[in-house]
Amino acid sequence: MSKLTLISFPTCPYVQRAVIALKEKGVPFDVVYIDLANKPDWFLALSPLGKVPVLKVERDGHEPAIVFESAVILEYLEDTITEKRLHPSDALERAQHRSWIEFGSQVLGDLWRLSAAKDQSELDGASQALAAKLRRLEDTIAGPFFAGTQFSLVDAVFAPAFRQLDALETVAVTGLTADLPKVAAWRKNLAARPSVKEAAPADFVDLYLRRLRNNDAHVLKAAA
């Protein structure tokens, strides 16, 4: 069996995707967190893009192999850990799920812009873009998870985004899912999933809000 090690930083939503998938599949793995402001040389030697997450795969008789980019890591895990599939068996449904995984990355991008906004104009723009994507999800998800009762990689992708929103809403009222009952229920169901709960450090909320404060996030000022 391969030894799997995920390398990232504590609040990274992209590594949480892989952690959730691995926990759902019941496979042992390690997580190593680095300081993004002071990336160690050994990490830069491993990561061609200097980005996280990175998955190190160690196999008997082989040199350690590196897989980078979160969507690629998820596909590798799905291809190699086949005892519990998180993708649909149907090829068309699988392709559709991959499309919504990319949509999830766009949602994370809007969340990043919302958290990085330096003034009200930037904040409004990010909020409107995020709200539009969430409304699109309201018309798409089946419930209780994305495609029904079976937890999928799409769920693993969106759970970290909702975790950021949960953290933000401990100090700021966004109302982004208030009028979206299906999305709100999906968000709640994901938050209660053991694999999702265990995918981030216990002090995630404090770490996330500290990062926003350090970046002088306008969303926190607007909430004050």
Short mmCIF file of C-alpha atoms in Angstrom, two decimals:
data_model
loop_
_atom_site.label_atom_id
_atom_site.label_comp_id
_atom_site.label_asym_id
_atom_site.label_seq_id
_atom_site.Cartn_x
_atom_site.Cartn_y
_atom_site.Cartn_z
CA MET A 1 0.00 0.00 0.00
CA SER A 2 1.22 3.51 -0.83
CA LYS A 3 1.98 5.98 1.94
CA LEU A 4 0.10 9.22 1.30
CA THR A 5 1.13 12.62 2.67
CA LEU A 6 -0.77 15.84 2.01
CA ILE A 7 1.22 19.07 2.28
CA SER A 8 -0.63 22.34 2.75
CA PHE A 9 -1.40 25.10 5.27
CA PRO A 10 -4.04 24.97 8.01
CA THR A 11 -6.79 27.09 6.41
CA CYS A 12 -6.37 25.90 2.81
CA PRO A 13 -9.79 24.84 1.46
CA TYR A 14 -8.23 22.87 -1.38
CA VAL A 15 -6.40 20.41 0.85
CA GLN A 16 -9.60 19.92 2.84
CA ARG A 17 -11.16 18.44 -0.31
CA ALA A 18 -8.55 15.69 -0.39
CA VAL A 19 -8.74 15.12 3.37
CA ILE A 20 -12.51 14.67 3.13
CA ALA A 21 -12.17 12.24 0.21
CA LEU A 22 -9.54 10.18 2.03
CA LYS A 23 -11.62 10.02 5.20
CA GLU A 24 -14.67 8.97 3.20
CA LYS A 25 -12.59 6.22 1.61
CA GLY A 26 -11.18 5.13 4.97
CA VAL A 27 -7.54 5.30 3.91
CA PRO A 28 -4.69 6.26 6.27
CA PHE A 29 -2.70 9.38 5.40
CA ASP A 30 -0.60 12.12 6.95
CA VAL A 31 -0.95 15.90 6.73
CA VAL A 32 2.01 18.27 6.96
CA TYR A 33 1.31 21.99 7.31
CA ILE A 34 3.78 24.62 6.14
CA ASP A 35 4.01 28.39 6.57
CA LEU A 36 3.05 29.94 3.23
CA ALA A 37 4.87 33.14 4.15
CA ASN A 38 8.08 31.18 4.63
CA LYS A 39 7.91 28.15 2.37
CA PRO A 40 10.64 25.65 3.26
CA ASP A 41 13.18 24.71 0.62
CA TRP A 42 12.15 21.05 0.74
CA PHE A 43 8.61 22.05 -0.21
CA LEU A 44 9.74 24.26 -3.08
CA ALA A 45 11.83 21.36 -4.34
CA LEU A 46 8.70 19.16 -4.36
CA SER A 47 6.10 21.57 -5.75
CA PRO A 48 6.65 22.66 -9.38
CA LEU A 49 4.27 25.62 -8.92
CA GLY A 50 5.21 26.39 -5.34
CA LYS A 51 1.54 25.97 -4.45
CA VAL A 52 -0.47 23.79 -2.08
CA PRO A 53 -1.87 21.25 -1.79
CA VAL A 54 0.68 18.66 -2.80
CA LEU A 55 0.22 14.92 -2.41
CA LYS A 56 3.38 12.86 -1.87
CA VAL A 57 2.95 9.21 -2.79
CA GLU A 58 5.54 6.76 -1.46
CA ARG A 59 5.58 3.22 -2.87
CA ASP A 60 7.91 0.32 -2.20
CA GLY A 61 10.63 0.12 -4.81
CA HIS A 62 9.90 3.58 -6.25
CA GLU A 63 11.07 7.12 -5.68
CA PRO A 64 8.42 9.31 -3.96
CA ALA A 65 6.00 10.74 -6.51
CA ILE A 66 4.33 14.14 -6.37
CA VAL A 67 0.80 15.00 -7.48
CA PHE A 68 -0.29 18.65 -7.40
CA GLU A 69 -3.49 20.63 -8.05
CA SER A 70 -6.46 19.65 -5.90
CA ALA A 71 -8.76 18.43 -8.69
CA VAL A 72 -6.00 16.19 -10.01
CA ILE A 73 -5.34 14.84 -6.52
CA LEU A 74 -9.03 13.98 -6.15
CA GLU A 75 -9.04 12.13 -9.47
CA TYR A 76 -5.90 10.20 -8.52
CA LEU A 77 -7.48 9.13 -5.24
CA GLU A 78 -10.65 8.08 -7.06
CA ASP A 79 -8.65 6.08 -9.63
CA THR A 80 -6.47 4.28 -7.10
CA ILE A 81 -8.73 3.80 -4.05
CA THR A 82 -11.61 2.00 -5.68
CA GLU A 83 -13.21 0.26 -2.70
CA LYS A 84 -15.49 3.26 -2.17
CA ARG A 85 -16.21 5.36 -5.22
CA LEU A 86 -17.18 9.00 -4.75
CA HIS A 87 -17.84 9.63 -8.44
CA PRO A 88 -20.96 8.33 -10.20
CA SER A 89 -20.54 5.13 -12.22
CA ASP A 90 -22.20 6.63 -15.30
CA ALA A 91 -19.74 8.43 -17.60
CA LEU A 92 -22.04 11.35 -18.36
CA GLU A 93 -22.91 11.89 -14.71
CA ARG A 94 -19.21 11.70 -13.89
CA ALA A 95 -18.47 14.41 -16.45
CA GLN A 96 -21.25 16.57 -15.05
CA HIS A 97 -19.85 16.17 -11.54
CA ARG A 98 -16.41 17.23 -12.78
CA SER A 99 -18.02 20.32 -14.28
CA TRP A 100 -19.61 21.20 -10.94
CA ILE A 101 -16.27 20.63 -9.21
CA GLU A 102 -14.87 23.40 -11.42
CA PHE A 103 -17.90 25.50 -10.50
CA GLY A 104 -16.98 24.89 -6.86
CA SER A 105 -13.52 26.27 -7.51
CA GLN A 106 -15.14 29.40 -8.93
CA VAL A 107 -17.21 29.69 -5.75
CA LEU A 108 -14.01 29.53 -3.73
CA GLY A 109 -12.59 32.26 -5.94
CA ASP A 110 -15.55 34.50 -5.15
CA LEU A 111 -15.13 33.75 -1.44
CA TRP A 112 -11.47 34.68 -1.66
CA ARG A 113 -12.35 37.97 -3.39
CA LEU A 114 -14.97 38.64 -0.72
CA SER A 115 -12.44 38.04 2.06
CA ALA A 116 -9.73 40.05 0.28
CA ALA A 117 -11.89 43.07 -0.60
CA LYS A 118 -10.36 46.35 0.57
CA ASP A 119 -13.40 48.57 0.13
CA GLN A 120 -17.19 48.39 -0.13
CA SER A 121 -17.21 48.36 -3.92
CA GLU A 122 -14.97 45.30 -4.08
CA LEU A 123 -16.97 43.62 -1.33
CA ASP A 124 -20.28 44.26 -3.10
CA GLY A 125 -18.94 42.88 -6.36
CA ALA A 126 -17.67 39.68 -4.75
CA SER A 127 -20.88 39.23 -2.76
CA GLN A 128 -23.04 39.62 -5.85
CA ALA A 129 -20.95 37.12 -7.83
CA LEU A 130 -21.08 34.61 -4.99
CA ALA A 131 -24.83 35.09 -4.49
CA ALA A 132 -25.47 34.44 -8.19
CA LYS A 133 -23.56 31.14 -8.06
CA LEU A 134 -25.37 30.04 -4.93
CA ARG A 135 -28.72 30.77 -6.60
CA ARG A 136 -27.64 28.57 -9.50
CA LEU A 137 -26.89 25.77 -7.03
CA GLU A 138 -30.35 26.14 -5.51
CA ASP A 139 -31.79 25.01 -8.85
CA THR A 140 -29.30 22.16 -9.24
CA ILE A 141 -28.71 20.22 -6.03
CA ALA A 142 -30.91 17.22 -5.28
CA GLY A 143 -30.50 17.07 -1.49
CA PRO A 144 -29.59 16.04 1.11
CA PHE A 145 -26.24 16.04 -0.76
CA PHE A 146 -25.43 17.36 -4.21
CA ALA A 147 -26.80 14.42 -6.19
CA GLY A 148 -29.07 12.84 -3.60
CA THR A 149 -28.37 10.55 -0.68
CA GLN A 150 -24.86 9.49 -1.81
CA PHE A 151 -21.94 11.68 -0.76
CA SER A 152 -19.79 12.56 -3.78
CA LEU A 153 -16.62 14.41 -4.71
CA VAL A 154 -18.78 17.44 -5.49
CA ASP A 155 -19.80 17.47 -1.83
CA ALA A 156 -16.16 17.15 -0.80
CA VAL A 157 -15.38 20.20 -2.95
CA PHE A 158 -18.16 22.46 -1.67
CA ALA A 159 -17.84 21.59 2.04
CA PRO A 160 -14.64 23.68 2.53
CA ALA A 161 -16.29 26.66 0.83
CA PHE A 162 -19.23 26.47 3.21
CA ARG A 163 -16.77 26.11 6.11
CA GLN A 164 -15.28 29.47 5.18
CA LEU A 165 -18.74 30.98 5.02
CA ASP A 166 -19.58 29.47 8.42
CA ALA A 167 -16.41 30.98 9.89
CA LEU A 168 -17.13 34.38 8.38
CA GLU A 169 -20.69 34.35 9.69
CA THR A 170 -19.49 34.03 13.27
CA VAL A 171 -18.68 37.76 13.02
CA ALA A 172 -20.54 39.04 9.95
CA VAL A 173 -24.09 38.50 8.71
CA THR A 174 -23.94 37.69 5.00
CA GLY A 175 -27.42 36.32 4.43
CA LEU A 176 -26.08 34.54 1.36
CA THR A 177 -28.11 31.37 1.88
CA ALA A 178 -31.00 32.83 3.86
CA ASP A 179 -33.39 32.68 0.88
CA LEU A 180 -31.96 29.45 -0.54
CA PRO A 181 -33.52 26.62 1.49
CA LYS A 182 -31.93 23.77 -0.49
CA VAL A 183 -28.45 25.29 -0.33
CA ALA A 184 -28.90 26.09 3.36
CA ALA A 185 -29.91 22.50 4.10
CA TRP A 186 -27.04 21.14 2.00
CA ARG A 187 -24.62 23.40 3.83
CA LYS A 188 -25.92 22.15 7.19
CA ASN A 189 -25.75 18.49 6.13
CA LEU A 190 -22.17 18.88 4.94
CA ALA A 191 -21.10 20.60 8.16
CA ALA A 192 -22.47 17.66 10.18
CA ARG A 193 -20.60 15.03 8.14
CA PRO A 194 -17.77 13.46 10.24
CA SER A 195 -15.29 13.59 7.34
CA VAL A 196 -15.99 17.31 6.90
CA LYS A 197 -15.76 18.08 10.62
CA GLU A 198 -12.36 16.39 10.81
CA ALA A 199 -10.92 17.93 7.63
CA ALA A 200 -9.61 21.13 9.24
CA PRO A 201 -7.84 22.03 12.49
CA ALA A 202 -10.05 22.47 15.56
CA ASP A 203 -9.10 26.16 15.69
CA PHE A 204 -9.95 26.78 12.01
CA VAL A 205 -12.35 29.65 12.73
CA ASP A 206 -9.75 31.55 14.76
CA LEU A 207 -7.06 30.92 12.14
CA TYR A 208 -9.32 31.99 9.29
CA LEU A 209 -10.50 35.19 10.97
CA ARG A 210 -6.95 36.03 12.01
CA ARG A 211 -5.89 35.77 8.37
CA LEU A 212 -8.69 38.14 7.37
CA ARG A 213 -7.69 40.61 10.08
CA ASN A 214 -4.04 40.44 9.06
CA ASN A 215 -5.11 41.19 5.48
CA ASP A 216 -7.21 44.17 6.59
CA ALA A 217 -10.37 42.59 5.14
CA HIS A 218 -13.13 45.10 4.58
CA VAL A 219 -15.81 42.48 5.28
CA LEU A 220 -14.79 42.56 8.94
CA LYS A 221 -14.88 46.36 9.06
CA ALA A 222 -18.32 46.38 7.44
CA ALA A 223 -19.54 43.99 10.13
CA ALA A 224 -18.18 46.05 13.02
#
